[in-house]
Amino acid sequence: GENVEQHPSTLSVQEGDSAVIKCTYSDSASNYFPWYKQELGKGPQLIIDIRSNVGEKKDQRIAVTLNKTAKHFSLHITETQPEDSAVYFCAAIRSGSARQLTFGSGTQLTVLP
Amino acid sequence: EAGVVQSPRYKIIEKKQPVAFWCNPISGHNTLYWYLQNLGQGPELLIRYENEEAVDDSQLPKDRFSAERLKGVDSTLKIQPAELGDSAVYLCASSLGGLQGAHEQFFGPGTRLTVL
């Protein structure tokens, strides 16, 4: 099955700096890669996703890049703000009948004011 | 539009007691998921429903866990009897299903279970 590794497990940045979280996946057939943000006491919330036919996607201050050859994808947050502090999860899924998301282990991002 | 609703939000029980969690998905979402999230880890799928049919329950410990989705809308997840190791957050998610939006899953707030 799919295996997703995520790092770093914790990340602290100064407000206004950029943050980068990286993930690797094992199943070359995976073709959809979402990123979720989870705040304390809440469920994961989808913030951005990318499909395997695209190399990069951007939405305001967040962007995701995908390298299919190397089987890794990254989340980039620019101009970080204190409200960006949360746990971020990457995930991967292979399209088809078995729509099972495999999640990374999460990154605790802390933005210091 | 209302999101995925789960109840209760918190539950504390003693080991060997039964417990049940309830989930109401987003209206019109045919696919429903139950996930287990241990502290400091990502969610892990327990079971997935397409309408009222459980199509992927390979990760569900069937000796003590059961789930149902009557009429293809609300769902309940039950544990009987609960063990200390079942302490975790139980998340429900839903998605549209089909080729359009098949992958975008929306999560509820979860039920935090503590087994004493």
JSON list of C-alpha atoms in Angstrom, two decimals:
[
{"chain": "A", "resi": 1, "resn": "GLY", "atom": "CA", "xyz": [0.00, 0.00, 0.00]},
{"chain": "A", "resi": 2, "resn": "GLU", "atom": "CA", "xyz": [0.83, 3.67, -0.03]},
{"chain": "A", "resi": 3, "resn": "ASN", "atom": "CA", "xyz": [3.29, 5.13, 2.48]},
{"chain": "A", "resi": 4, "resn": "VAL", "atom": "CA", "xyz": [3.59, 8.88, 3.01]},
{"chain": "A", "resi": 5, "resn": "GLU", "atom": "CA", "xyz": [6.46, 10.38, 4.96]},
{"chain": "A", "resi": 6, "resn": "GLN", "atom": "CA", "xyz": [6.35, 13.99, 6.14]},
{"chain": "A", "resi": 7, "resn": "HIS", "atom": "CA", "xyz": [8.97, 16.27, 7.61]},
{"chain": "A", "resi": 8, "resn": "PRO", "atom": "CA", "xyz": [9.77, 18.17, 9.64]},
{"chain": "A", "resi": 9, "resn": "SER", "atom": "CA", "xyz": [7.54, 17.09, 12.52]},
{"chain": "A", "resi": 10, "resn": "THR", "atom": "CA", "xyz": [7.83, 20.55, 14.08]},
{"chain": "A", "resi": 11, "resn": "LEU", "atom": "CA", "xyz": [8.62, 23.90, 12.51]},
{"chain": "A", "resi": 12, "resn": "SER", "atom": "CA", "xyz": [8.93, 27.32, 14.09]},
{"chain": "A", "resi": 13, "resn": "VAL", "atom": "CA", "xyz": [9.22, 30.47, 12.00]},
{"chain": "A", "resi": 14, "resn": "GLN", "atom": "CA", "xyz": [9.10, 34.18, 12.64]},
{"chain": "A", "resi": 15, "resn": "GLU", "atom": "CA", "xyz": [6.01, 36.03, 11.49]},
{"chain": "A", "resi": 16, "resn": "GLY", "atom": "CA", "xyz": [6.49, 37.14, 7.91]},
{"chain": "A", "resi": 17, "resn": "ASP", "atom": "CA", "xyz": [8.96, 34.40, 7.06]},
{"chain": "A", "resi": 18, "resn": "SER", "atom": "CA", "xyz": [8.24, 31.46, 4.76]},
{"chain": "A", "resi": 19, "resn": "ALA", "atom": "CA", "xyz": [7.55, 27.88, 5.84]},
{"chain": "A", "resi": 20, "resn": "VAL", "atom": "CA", "xyz": [8.13, 24.74, 3.79]},
{"chain": "A", "resi": 21, "resn": "ILE", "atom": "CA", "xyz": [6.84, 21.26, 4.61]},
{"chain": "A", "resi": 22, "resn": "LYS", "atom": "CA", "xyz": [7.90, 18.27, 2.54]},
{"chain": "A", "resi": 23, "resn": "CYS", "atom": "CA", "xyz": [6.34, 14.88, 1.86]},
{"chain": "A", "resi": 24, "resn": "THR", "atom": "CA", "xyz": [7.36, 11.79, -0.07]},
{"chain": "A", "resi": 25, "resn": "TYR", "atom": "CA", "xyz": [5.11, 9.00, -1.24]},
{"chain": "A", "resi": 26, "resn": "SER", "atom": "CA", "xyz": [5.79, 5.44, -2.32]},
{"chain": "A", "resi": 27, "resn": "ASP", "atom": "CA", "xyz": [3.01, 4.48, -4.75]},
{"chain": "A", "resi": 28, "resn": "SER", "atom": "CA", "xyz": [3.83, 5.83, -8.20]},
{"chain": "A", "resi": 29, "resn": "ALA", "atom": "CA", "xyz": [0.15, 5.40, -9.13]},
{"chain": "A", "resi": 30, "resn": "SER", "atom": "CA", "xyz": [-0.94, 8.06, -6.63]},
{"chain": "A", "resi": 31, "resn": "ASN", "atom": "CA", "xyz": [-2.32, 11.04, -8.50]},
{"chain": "A", "resi": 32, "resn": "TYR", "atom": "CA", "xyz": [-4.00, 13.34, -6.00]},
{"chain": "A", "resi": 33, "resn": "PHE", "atom": "CA", "xyz": [-2.21, 15.13, -3.17]},
{"chain": "A", "resi": 34, "resn": "PRO", "atom": "CA", "xyz": [-4.18, 17.26, -0.72]},
{"chain": "A", "resi": 35, "resn": "TRP", "atom": "CA", "xyz": [-2.90, 19.28, 2.20]},
{"chain": "A", "resi": 36, "resn": "TYR", "atom": "CA", "xyz": [-4.93, 19.66, 5.37]},
{"chain": "A", "resi": 37, "resn": "LYS", "atom": "CA", "xyz": [-4.66, 22.15, 8.23]},
{"chain": "A", "resi": 38, "resn": "GLN", "atom": "CA", "xyz": [-5.83, 21.00, 11.64]},
{"chain": "A", "resi": 39, "resn": "GLU", "atom": "CA", "xyz": [-6.33, 23.45, 14.47]},
{"chain": "A", "resi": 40, "resn": "LEU", "atom": "CA", "xyz": [-6.63, 22.33, 18.07]},
{"chain": "A", "resi": 41, "resn": "GLY", "atom": "CA", "xyz": [-9.93, 20.61, 18.75]},
{"chain": "A", "resi": 42, "resn": "LYS", "atom": "CA", "xyz": [-11.03, 20.70, 15.12]},
{"chain": "A", "resi": 43, "resn": "GLY", "atom": "CA", "xyz": [-11.06, 18.31, 12.22]},
{"chain": "A", "resi": 44, "resn": "PRO", "atom": "CA", "xyz": [-8.63, 18.61, 9.31]},
{"chain": "A", "resi": 45, "resn": "GLN", "atom": "CA", "xyz": [-9.53, 21.29, 6.78]},
{"chain": "A", "resi": 46, "resn": "LEU", "atom": "CA", "xyz": [-8.47, 21.07, 3.14]},
{"chain": "A", "resi": 47, "resn": "ILE", "atom": "CA", "xyz": [-6.34, 24.10, 2.24]},
{"chain": "A", "resi": 48, "resn": "ILE", "atom": "CA", "xyz": [-4.91, 23.18, -1.15]},
{"chain": "A", "resi": 49, "resn": "ASP", "atom": "CA", "xyz": [-4.53, 20.16, -3.39]},
{"chain": "A", "resi": 50, "resn": "ILE", "atom": "CA", "xyz": [-2.69, 19.18, -6.53]},
{"chain": "A", "resi": 51, "resn": "ARG", "atom": "CA", "xyz": [-3.19, 16.50, -9.14]},
{"chain": "A", "resi": 52, "resn": "SER", "atom": "CA", "xyz": [-0.44, 14.60, -10.87]},
{"chain": "A", "resi": 53, "resn": "ASN", "atom": "CA", "xyz": [-0.90, 16.37, -14.19]},
{"chain": "A", "resi": 54, "resn": "VAL", "atom": "CA", "xyz": [0.16, 19.67, -12.61]},
{"chain": "A", "resi": 55, "resn": "GLY", "atom": "CA", "xyz": [3.58, 20.62, -11.26]},
{"chain": "A", "resi": 56, "resn": "GLU", "atom": "CA", "xyz": [2.63, 23.60, -9.15]},
{"chain": "A", "resi": 57, "resn": "LYS", "atom": "CA", "xyz": [-0.47, 25.27, -7.79]},
{"chain": "A", "resi": 58, "resn": "LYS", "atom": "CA", "xyz": [-0.80, 28.51, -5.89]},
{"chain": "A", "resi": 59, "resn": "ASP", "atom": "CA", "xyz": [-3.56, 30.08, -3.83]},
{"chain": "A", "resi": 60, "resn": "GLN", "atom": "CA", "xyz": [-2.67, 33.44, -2.33]},
{"chain": "A", "resi": 61, "resn": "ARG", "atom": "CA", "xyz": [0.01, 32.79, 0.30]},
{"chain": "A", "resi": 62, "resn": "ILE", "atom": "CA", "xyz": [0.10, 29.03, -0.06]},
{"chain": "A", "resi": 63, "resn": "ALA", "atom": "CA", "xyz": [1.51, 26.94, -2.88]},
{"chain": "A", "resi": 64, "resn": "VAL", "atom": "CA", "xyz": [2.15, 23.28, -3.50]},
{"chain": "A", "resi": 65, "resn": "THR", "atom": "CA", "xyz": [4.73, 21.74, -5.81]},
{"chain": "A", "resi": 66, "resn": "LEU", "atom": "CA", "xyz": [4.85, 18.18, -7.08]},
{"chain": "A", "resi": 67, "resn": "ASN", "atom": "CA", "xyz": [7.78, 16.21, -8.46]},
{"chain": "A", "resi": 68, "resn": "LYS", "atom": "CA", "xyz": [6.36, 12.95, -9.84]},
{"chain": "A", "resi": 69, "resn": "THR", "atom": "CA", "xyz": [9.75, 11.58, -10.81]},
{"chain": "A", "resi": 70, "resn": "ALA", "atom": "CA", "xyz": [11.12, 11.92, -7.31]},
{"chain": "A", "resi": 71, "resn": "LYS", "atom": "CA", "xyz": [7.71, 11.19, -5.75]},
{"chain": "A", "resi": 72, "resn": "HIS", "atom": "CA", "xyz": [7.68, 14.14, -3.46]},
{"chain": "A", "resi": 73, "resn": "PHE", "atom": "CA", "xyz": [5.52, 17.20, -2.95]},
{"chain": "A", "resi": 74, "resn": "SER", "atom": "CA", "xyz": [5.85, 20.27, -0.78]},
{"chain": "A", "resi": 75, "resn": "LEU", "atom": "CA", "xyz": [3.72, 22.93, 0.84]},
{"chain": "A", "resi": 76, "resn": "HIS", "atom": "CA", "xyz": [4.99, 26.50, 0.83]},
{"chain": "A", "resi": 77, "resn": "ILE", "atom": "CA", "xyz": [3.49, 29.22, 3.00]},
{"chain": "A", "resi": 78, "resn": "THR", "atom": "CA", "xyz": [4.77, 32.74, 2.45]},
{"chain": "A", "resi": 79, "resn": "GLU", "atom": "CA", "xyz": [4.39, 35.79, 4.69]},
{"chain": "A", "resi": 80, "resn": "THR", "atom": "CA", "xyz": [3.38, 33.59, 7.60]},
{"chain": "A", "resi": 81, "resn": "GLN", "atom": "CA", "xyz": [0.97, 34.92, 10.20]},
{"chain": "A", "resi": 82, "resn": "PRO", "atom": "CA", "xyz": [0.22, 33.74, 13.76]},
{"chain": "A", "resi": 83, "resn": "GLU", "atom": "CA", "xyz": [-3.09, 32.28, 12.58]},
{"chain": "A", "resi": 84, "resn": "ASP", "atom": "CA", "xyz": [-1.14, 29.91, 10.33]},
{"chain": "A", "resi": 85, "resn": "SER", "atom": "CA", "xyz": [-0.03, 28.09, 13.48]},
{"chain": "A", "resi": 86, "resn": "ALA", "atom": "CA", "xyz": [-1.56, 24.61, 13.34]},
{"chain": "A", "resi": 87, "resn": "VAL", "atom": "CA", "xyz": [-0.76, 21.01, 12.42]},
{"chain": "A", "resi": 88, "resn": "TYR", "atom": "CA", "xyz": [-0.45, 20.43, 8.69]},
{"chain": "A", "resi": 89, "resn": "PHE", "atom": "CA", "xyz": [-0.96, 17.03, 7.08]},
{"chain": "A", "resi": 90, "resn": "CYS", "atom": "CA", "xyz": [-0.09, 15.94, 3.58]},
{"chain": "A", "resi": 91, "resn": "ALA", "atom": "CA", "xyz": [-1.88, 13.01, 1.99]},
{"chain": "A", "resi": 92, "resn": "ALA", "atom": "CA", "xyz": [-1.84, 10.93, -1.15]},
{"chain": "A", "resi": 93, "resn": "ILE", "atom": "CA", "xyz": [-4.42, 8.85, -2.95]},
{"chain": "A", "resi": 94, "resn": "ARG", "atom": "CA", "xyz": [-4.63, 6.70, -6.03]},
{"chain": "A", "resi": 95, "resn": "SER", "atom": "CA", "xyz": [-7.70, 7.23, -8.12]},
{"chain": "A", "resi": 96, "resn": "GLY", "atom": "CA", "xyz": [-9.98, 4.34, -8.74]},
{"chain": "A", "resi": 97, "resn": "SER", "atom": "CA", "xyz": [-12.41, 2.36, -6.67]},
{"chain": "A", "resi": 98, "resn": "ALA", "atom": "CA", "xyz": [-10.20, 2.34, -3.57]},
{"chain": "A", "resi": 99, "resn": "ARG", "atom": "CA", "xyz": [-10.38, 6.00, -2.55]},
{"chain": "A", "resi": 100, "resn": "GLN", "atom": "CA", "xyz": [-8.26, 5.66, 0.54]},
{"chain": "A", "resi": 101, "resn": "LEU", "atom": "CA", "xyz": [-6.31, 8.72, 1.60]},
{"chain": "A", "resi": 102, "resn": "THR", "atom": "CA", "xyz": [-2.97, 7.95, 3.21]},
{"chain": "A", "resi": 103, "resn": "PHE", "atom": "CA", "xyz": [-1.84, 10.74, 5.52]},
{"chain": "A", "resi": 104, "resn": "GLY", "atom": "CA", "xyz": [1.58, 11.84, 6.61]},
{"chain": "A", "resi": 105, "resn": "SER", "atom": "CA", "xyz": [2.34, 12.09, 10.30]},
{"chain": "A", "resi": 106, "resn": "GLY", "atom": "CA", "xyz": [1.85, 15.85, 10.46]},
{"chain": "A", "resi": 107, "resn": "THR", "atom": "CA", "xyz": [3.90, 18.99, 11.01]},
{"chain": "A", "resi": 108, "resn": "GLN", "atom": "CA", "xyz": [3.28, 21.29, 13.96]},
{"chain": "A", "resi": 109, "resn": "LEU", "atom": "CA", "xyz": [3.86, 24.79, 12.59]},
{"chain": "A", "resi": 110, "resn": "THR", "atom": "CA", "xyz": [4.34, 27.61, 15.06]},
{"chain": "A", "resi": 111, "resn": "VAL", "atom": "CA", "xyz": [4.52, 31.19, 13.81]},
{"chain": "A", "resi": 112, "resn": "LEU", "atom": "CA", "xyz": [6.17, 33.39, 16.37]},
{"chain": "A", "resi": 113, "resn": "PRO", "atom": "CA", "xyz": [4.95, 37.01, 16.56]},
{"chain": "B", "resi": 1, "resn": "GLU", "atom": "CA", "xyz": [-23.90, 25.26, 4.10]},
{"chain": "B", "resi": 2, "resn": "ALA", "atom": "CA", "xyz": [-23.55, 23.08, 7.20]},
{"chain": "B", "resi": 3, "resn": "GLY", "atom": "CA", "xyz": [-20.45, 20.99, 7.44]},
{"chain": "B", "resi": 4, "resn": "VAL", "atom": "CA", "xyz": [-20.04, 17.46, 8.73]},
{"chain": "B", "resi": 5, "resn": "VAL", "atom": "CA", "xyz": [-21.66, 17.17, 12.14]},
{"chain": "B", "resi": 6, "resn": "GLN", "atom": "CA", "xyz": [-20.46, 14.76, 14.79]},
{"chain": "B", "resi": 7, "resn": "SER", "atom": "CA", "xyz": [-21.65, 13.99, 18.28]},
{"chain": "B", "resi": 8, "resn": "PRO", "atom": "CA", "xyz": [-20.74, 13.76, 21.00]},
{"chain": "B", "resi": 9, "resn": "ARG", "atom": "CA", "xyz": [-17.65, 15.95, 20.89]},
{"chain": "B", "resi": 10, "resn": "TYR", "atom": "CA", "xyz": [-16.18, 14.30, 23.96]},
{"chain": "B", "resi": 11, "resn": "LYS", "atom": "CA", "xyz": [-16.81, 10.98, 25.65]},
{"chain": "B", "resi": 12, "resn": "ILE", "atom": "CA", "xyz": [-15.24, 9.47, 28.74]},
{"chain": "B", "resi": 13, "resn": "ILE", "atom": "CA", "xyz": [-16.02, 5.85, 29.57]},
{"chain": "B", "resi": 14, "resn": "GLU", "atom": "CA", "xyz": [-14.57, 3.02, 31.58]},
{"chain": "B", "resi": 15, "resn": "LYS", "atom": "CA", "xyz": [-12.98, 0.08, 29.81]},
{"chain": "B", "resi": 16, "resn": "LYS", "atom": "CA", "xyz": [-15.30, -2.72, 28.76]},
{"chain": "B", "resi": 17, "resn": "GLN", "atom": "CA", "xyz": [-18.19, -0.27, 28.37]},
{"chain": "B", "resi": 18, "resn": "PRO", "atom": "CA", "xyz": [-19.85, 0.28, 24.99]},
{"chain": "B", "resi": 19, "resn": "VAL", "atom": "CA", "xyz": [-19.75, 3.61, 23.18]},
{"chain": "B", "resi": 20, "resn": "ALA", "atom": "CA", "xyz": [-21.31, 5.00, 20.01]},
{"chain": "B", "resi": 21, "resn": "PHE", "atom": "CA", "xyz": [-20.48, 7.95, 17.79]},
{"chain": "B", "resi": 22, "resn": "TRP", "atom": "CA", "xyz": [-22.83, 9.64, 15.36]},
{"chain": "B", "resi": 23, "resn": "CYS", "atom": "CA", "xyz": [-22.09, 11.45, 12.10]},
{"chain": "B", "resi": 24, "resn": "ASN", "atom": "CA", "xyz": [-24.25, 13.52, 9.76]},
{"chain": "B", "resi": 25, "resn": "PRO", "atom": "CA", "xyz": [-22.44, 14.18, 6.47]},
{"chain": "B", "resi": 26, "resn": "ILE", "atom": "CA", "xyz": [-22.77, 17.17, 4.19]},
{"chain": "B", "resi": 27, "resn": "SER", "atom": "CA", "xyz": [-26.06, 17.06, 2.34]},
{"chain": "B", "resi": 28, "resn": "GLY", "atom": "CA", "xyz": [-25.70, 15.29, -1.00]},
{"chain": "B", "resi": 29, "resn": "HIS", "atom": "CA", "xyz": [-22.42, 13.59, -0.15]},
{"chain": "B", "resi": 30, "resn": "ASN", "atom": "CA", "xyz": [-22.69, 9.92, -1.04]},
{"chain": "B", "resi": 31, "resn": "THR", "atom": "CA", "xyz": [-19.36, 8.82, 0.39]},
{"chain": "B", "resi": 32, "resn": "LEU", "atom": "CA", "xyz": [-18.79, 8.73, 4.14]},
{"chain": "B", "resi": 33, "resn": "TYR", "atom": "CA", "xyz": [-15.61, 7.84, 5.99]},
{"chain": "B", "resi": 34, "resn": "TRP", "atom": "CA", "xyz": [-14.71, 7.05, 9.57]},
{"chain": "B", "resi": 35, "resn": "TYR", "atom": "CA", "xyz": [-11.12, 7.73, 10.60]},
{"chain": "B", "resi": 36, "resn": "LEU", "atom": "CA", "xyz": [-9.14, 7.09, 13.76]},
{"chain": "B", "resi": 37, "resn": "GLN", "atom": "CA", "xyz": [-6.62, 9.72, 14.79]},
{"chain": "B", "resi": 38, "resn": "ASN", "atom": "CA", "xyz": [-4.15, 8.95, 17.54]},
{"chain": "B", "resi": 39, "resn": "LEU", "atom": "CA", "xyz": [-2.33, 11.78, 19.27]},
{"chain": "B", "resi": 40, "resn": "GLY", "atom": "CA", "xyz": [0.42, 13.22, 17.10]},
{"chain": "B", "resi": 41, "resn": "GLN", "atom": "CA", "xyz": [-0.50, 11.16, 14.05]},
{"chain": "B", "resi": 42, "resn": "GLY", "atom": "CA", "xyz": [-2.45, 11.53, 10.87]},
{"chain": "B", "resi": 43, "resn": "PRO", "atom": "CA", "xyz": [-5.94, 10.07, 10.45]},
{"chain": "B", "resi": 44, "resn": "GLU", "atom": "CA", "xyz": [-6.21, 6.40, 9.53]},
{"chain": "B", "resi": 45, "resn": "LEU", "atom": "CA", "xyz": [-9.20, 5.06, 7.65]},
{"chain": "B", "resi": 46, "resn": "LEU", "atom": "CA", "xyz": [-11.48, 2.64, 9.50]},
{"chain": "B", "resi": 47, "resn": "ILE", "atom": "CA", "xyz": [-14.33, 2.29, 7.05]},
{"chain": "B", "resi": 48, "resn": "ARG", "atom": "CA", "xyz": [-15.72, 3.90, 3.91]},
{"chain": "B", "resi": 49, "resn": "TYR", "atom": "CA", "xyz": [-19.33, 3.90, 2.77]},
{"chain": "B", "resi": 50, "resn": "GLU", "atom": "CA", "xyz": [-20.69, 4.49, -0.71]},
{"chain": "B", "resi": 51, "resn": "ASN", "atom": "CA", "xyz": [-24.30, 5.34, 0.04]},
{"chain": "B", "resi": 52, "resn": "GLU", "atom": "CA", "xyz": [-25.38, 2.63, 2.47]},
{"chain": "B", "resi": 53, "resn": "GLU", "atom": "CA", "xyz": [-22.81, 0.06, 1.41]},
{"chain": "B", "resi": 54, "resn": "ALA", "atom": "CA", "xyz": [-19.56, -0.45, 3.29]},
{"chain": "B", "resi": 55, "resn": "VAL", "atom": "CA", "xyz": [-17.04, -0.79, 0.46]},
{"chain": "B", "resi": 56, "resn": "ASP", "atom": "CA", "xyz": [-13.80, -0.66, 2.43]},
{"chain": "B", "resi": 57, "resn": "ASP", "atom": "CA", "xyz": [-13.72, -1.91, 6.01]},
{"chain": "B", "resi": 58, "resn": "SER", "atom": "CA", "xyz": [-10.41, -3.73, 5.91]},
{"chain": "B", "resi": 59, "resn": "GLN", "atom": "CA", "xyz": [-8.97, -1.58, 8.71]},
{"chain": "B", "resi": 60, "resn": "LEU", "atom": "CA", "xyz": [-11.96, -1.92, 11.03]},
{"chain": "B", "resi": 61, "resn": "PRO", "atom": "CA", "xyz": [-11.31, -4.23, 14.03]},
{"chain": "B", "resi": 62, "resn": "LYS", "atom": "CA", "xyz": [-14.45, -6.24, 13.57]},
{"chain": "B", "resi": 63, "resn": "ASP", "atom": "CA", "xyz": [-14.25, -8.09, 16.86]},
{"chain": "B", "resi": 64, "resn": "ARG", "atom": "CA", "xyz": [-15.23, -4.94, 18.76]},
{"chain": "B", "resi": 65, "resn": "PHE", "atom": "CA", "xyz": [-16.02, -2.23, 16.20]},
{"chain": "B", "resi": 66, "resn": "SER", "atom": "CA", "xyz": [-19.15, -1.99, 14.10]},
{"chain": "B", "resi": 67, "resn": "ALA", "atom": "CA", "xyz": [-20.63, 0.68, 11.88]},
{"chain": "B", "resi": 68, "resn": "GLU", "atom": "CA", "xyz": [-23.79, 1.30, 9.99]},
{"chain": "B", "resi": 69, "resn": "ARG", "atom": "CA", "xyz": [-25.17, 3.86, 7.59]},
{"chain": "B", "resi": 70, "resn": "LEU", "atom": "CA", "xyz": [-28.88, 3.41, 7.39]},
{"chain": "B", "resi": 71, "resn": "LYS", "atom": "CA", "xyz": [-30.60, 5.04, 4.41]},
{"chain": "B", "resi": 72, "resn": "GLY", "atom": "CA", "xyz": [-27.24, 6.20, 3.12]},
{"chain": "B", "resi": 73, "resn": "VAL", "atom": "CA", "xyz": [-27.13, 9.42, 5.16]},
{"chain": "B", "resi": 74, "resn": "ASP", "atom": "CA", "xyz": [-26.25, 9.41, 8.88]},
{"chain": "B", "resi": 75, "resn": "SER", "atom": "CA", "xyz": [-23.81, 6.91, 10.25]},
{"chain": "B", "resi": 76, "resn": "THR", "atom": "CA", "xyz": [-22.95, 5.47, 13.64]},
{"chain": "B", "resi": 77, "resn": "LEU", "atom": "CA", "xyz": [-19.71, 3.86, 14.77]},
{"chain": "B", "resi": 78, "resn": "LYS", "atom": "CA", "xyz": [-19.84, 1.60, 17.80]},
{"chain": "B", "resi": 79, "resn": "ILE", "atom": "CA", "xyz": [-17.20, 0.06, 20.02]},
{"chain": "B", "resi": 80, "resn": "GLN", "atom": "CA", "xyz": [-18.14, -2.81, 22.31]},
{"chain": "B", "resi": 81, "resn": "PRO", "atom": "CA", "xyz": [-16.37, -3.40, 24.58]},
{"chain": "B", "resi": 82, "resn": "ALA", "atom": "CA", "xyz": [-13.98, -0.43, 24.67]},
{"chain": "B", "resi": 83, "resn": "GLU", "atom": "CA", "xyz": [-10.34, -0.96, 25.57]},
{"chain": "B", "resi": 84, "resn": "LEU", "atom": "CA", "xyz": [-7.76, 1.47, 26.94]},
{"chain": "B", "resi": 85, "resn": "GLY", "atom": "CA", "xyz": [-6.04, 1.57, 23.56]},
{"chain": "B", "resi": 86, "resn": "ASP", "atom": "CA", "xyz": [-9.19, 2.88, 21.88]},
{"chain": "B", "resi": 87, "resn": "SER", "atom": "CA", "xyz": [-8.61, 6.32, 23.37]},
{"chain": "B", "resi": 88, "resn": "ALA", "atom": "CA", "xyz": [-8.28, 8.60, 20.34]},
{"chain": "B", "resi": 89, "resn": "VAL", "atom": "CA", "xyz": [-10.17, 11.05, 18.18]},
{"chain": "B", "resi": 90, "resn": "TYR", "atom": "CA", "xyz": [-12.72, 9.52, 15.83]},
{"chain": "B", "resi": 91, "resn": "LEU", "atom": "CA", "xyz": [-13.23, 11.62, 12.73]},
{"chain": "B", "resi": 92, "resn": "CYS", "atom": "CA", "xyz": [-16.03, 11.43, 10.22]},
{"chain": "B", "resi": 93, "resn": "ALA", "atom": "CA", "xyz": [-15.60, 12.79, 6.71]},
{"chain": "B", "resi": 94, "resn": "SER", "atom": "CA", "xyz": [-17.72, 12.93, 3.58]},
{"chain": "B", "resi": 95, "resn": "SER", "atom": "CA", "xyz": [-17.23, 13.54, -0.11]},
{"chain": "B", "resi": 96, "resn": "LEU", "atom": "CA", "xyz": [-19.39, 13.82, -3.19]},
{"chain": "B", "resi": 97, "resn": "GLY", "atom": "CA", "xyz": [-18.26, 10.56, -4.70]},
{"chain": "B", "resi": 98, "resn": "GLY", "atom": "CA", "xyz": [-18.17, 9.84, -8.40]},
{"chain": "B", "resi": 99, "resn": "LEU", "atom": "CA", "xyz": [-15.51, 11.15, -10.74]},
{"chain": "B", "resi": 100, "resn": "GLN", "atom": "CA", "xyz": [-16.23, 14.82, -10.00]},
{"chain": "B", "resi": 101, "resn": "GLY", "atom": "CA", "xyz": [-14.93, 15.76, -6.57]},
{"chain": "B", "resi": 102, "resn": "ALA", "atom": "CA", "xyz": [-14.23, 12.16, -5.81]},
{"chain": "B", "resi": 103, "resn": "HIS", "atom": "CA", "xyz": [-11.23, 12.93, -3.69]},
{"chain": "B", "resi": 104, "resn": "GLU", "atom": "CA", "xyz": [-12.07, 16.11, -1.80]},
{"chain": "B", "resi": 105, "resn": "GLN", "atom": "CA", "xyz": [-13.01, 15.01, 1.69]},
{"chain": "B", "resi": 106, "resn": "PHE", "atom": "CA", "xyz": [-14.59, 17.28, 4.27]},
{"chain": "B", "resi": 107, "resn": "PHE", "atom": "CA", "xyz": [-14.00, 16.43, 7.92]},
{"chain": "B", "resi": 108, "resn": "GLY", "atom": "CA", "xyz": [-16.12, 16.87, 10.97]},
{"chain": "B", "resi": 109, "resn": "PRO", "atom": "CA", "xyz": [-14.71, 18.13, 14.31]},
{"chain": "B", "resi": 110, "resn": "GLY", "atom": "CA", "xyz": [-14.28, 14.62, 15.66]},
{"chain": "B", "resi": 111, "resn": "THR", "atom": "CA", "xyz": [-15.21, 12.84, 18.87]},
{"chain": "B", "resi": 112, "resn": "ARG", "atom": "CA", "xyz": [-12.46, 12.62, 21.46]},
{"chain": "B", "resi": 113, "resn": "LEU", "atom": "CA", "xyz": [-12.81, 9.31, 23.30]},
{"chain": "B", "resi": 114, "resn": "THR", "atom": "CA", "xyz": [-11.08, 8.67, 26.60]},
{"chain": "B", "resi": 115, "resn": "VAL", "atom": "CA", "xyz": [-11.20, 5.13, 28.00]},
{"chain": "B", "resi": 116, "resn": "LEU", "atom": "CA", "xyz": [-10.31, 4.86, 31.68]}
]
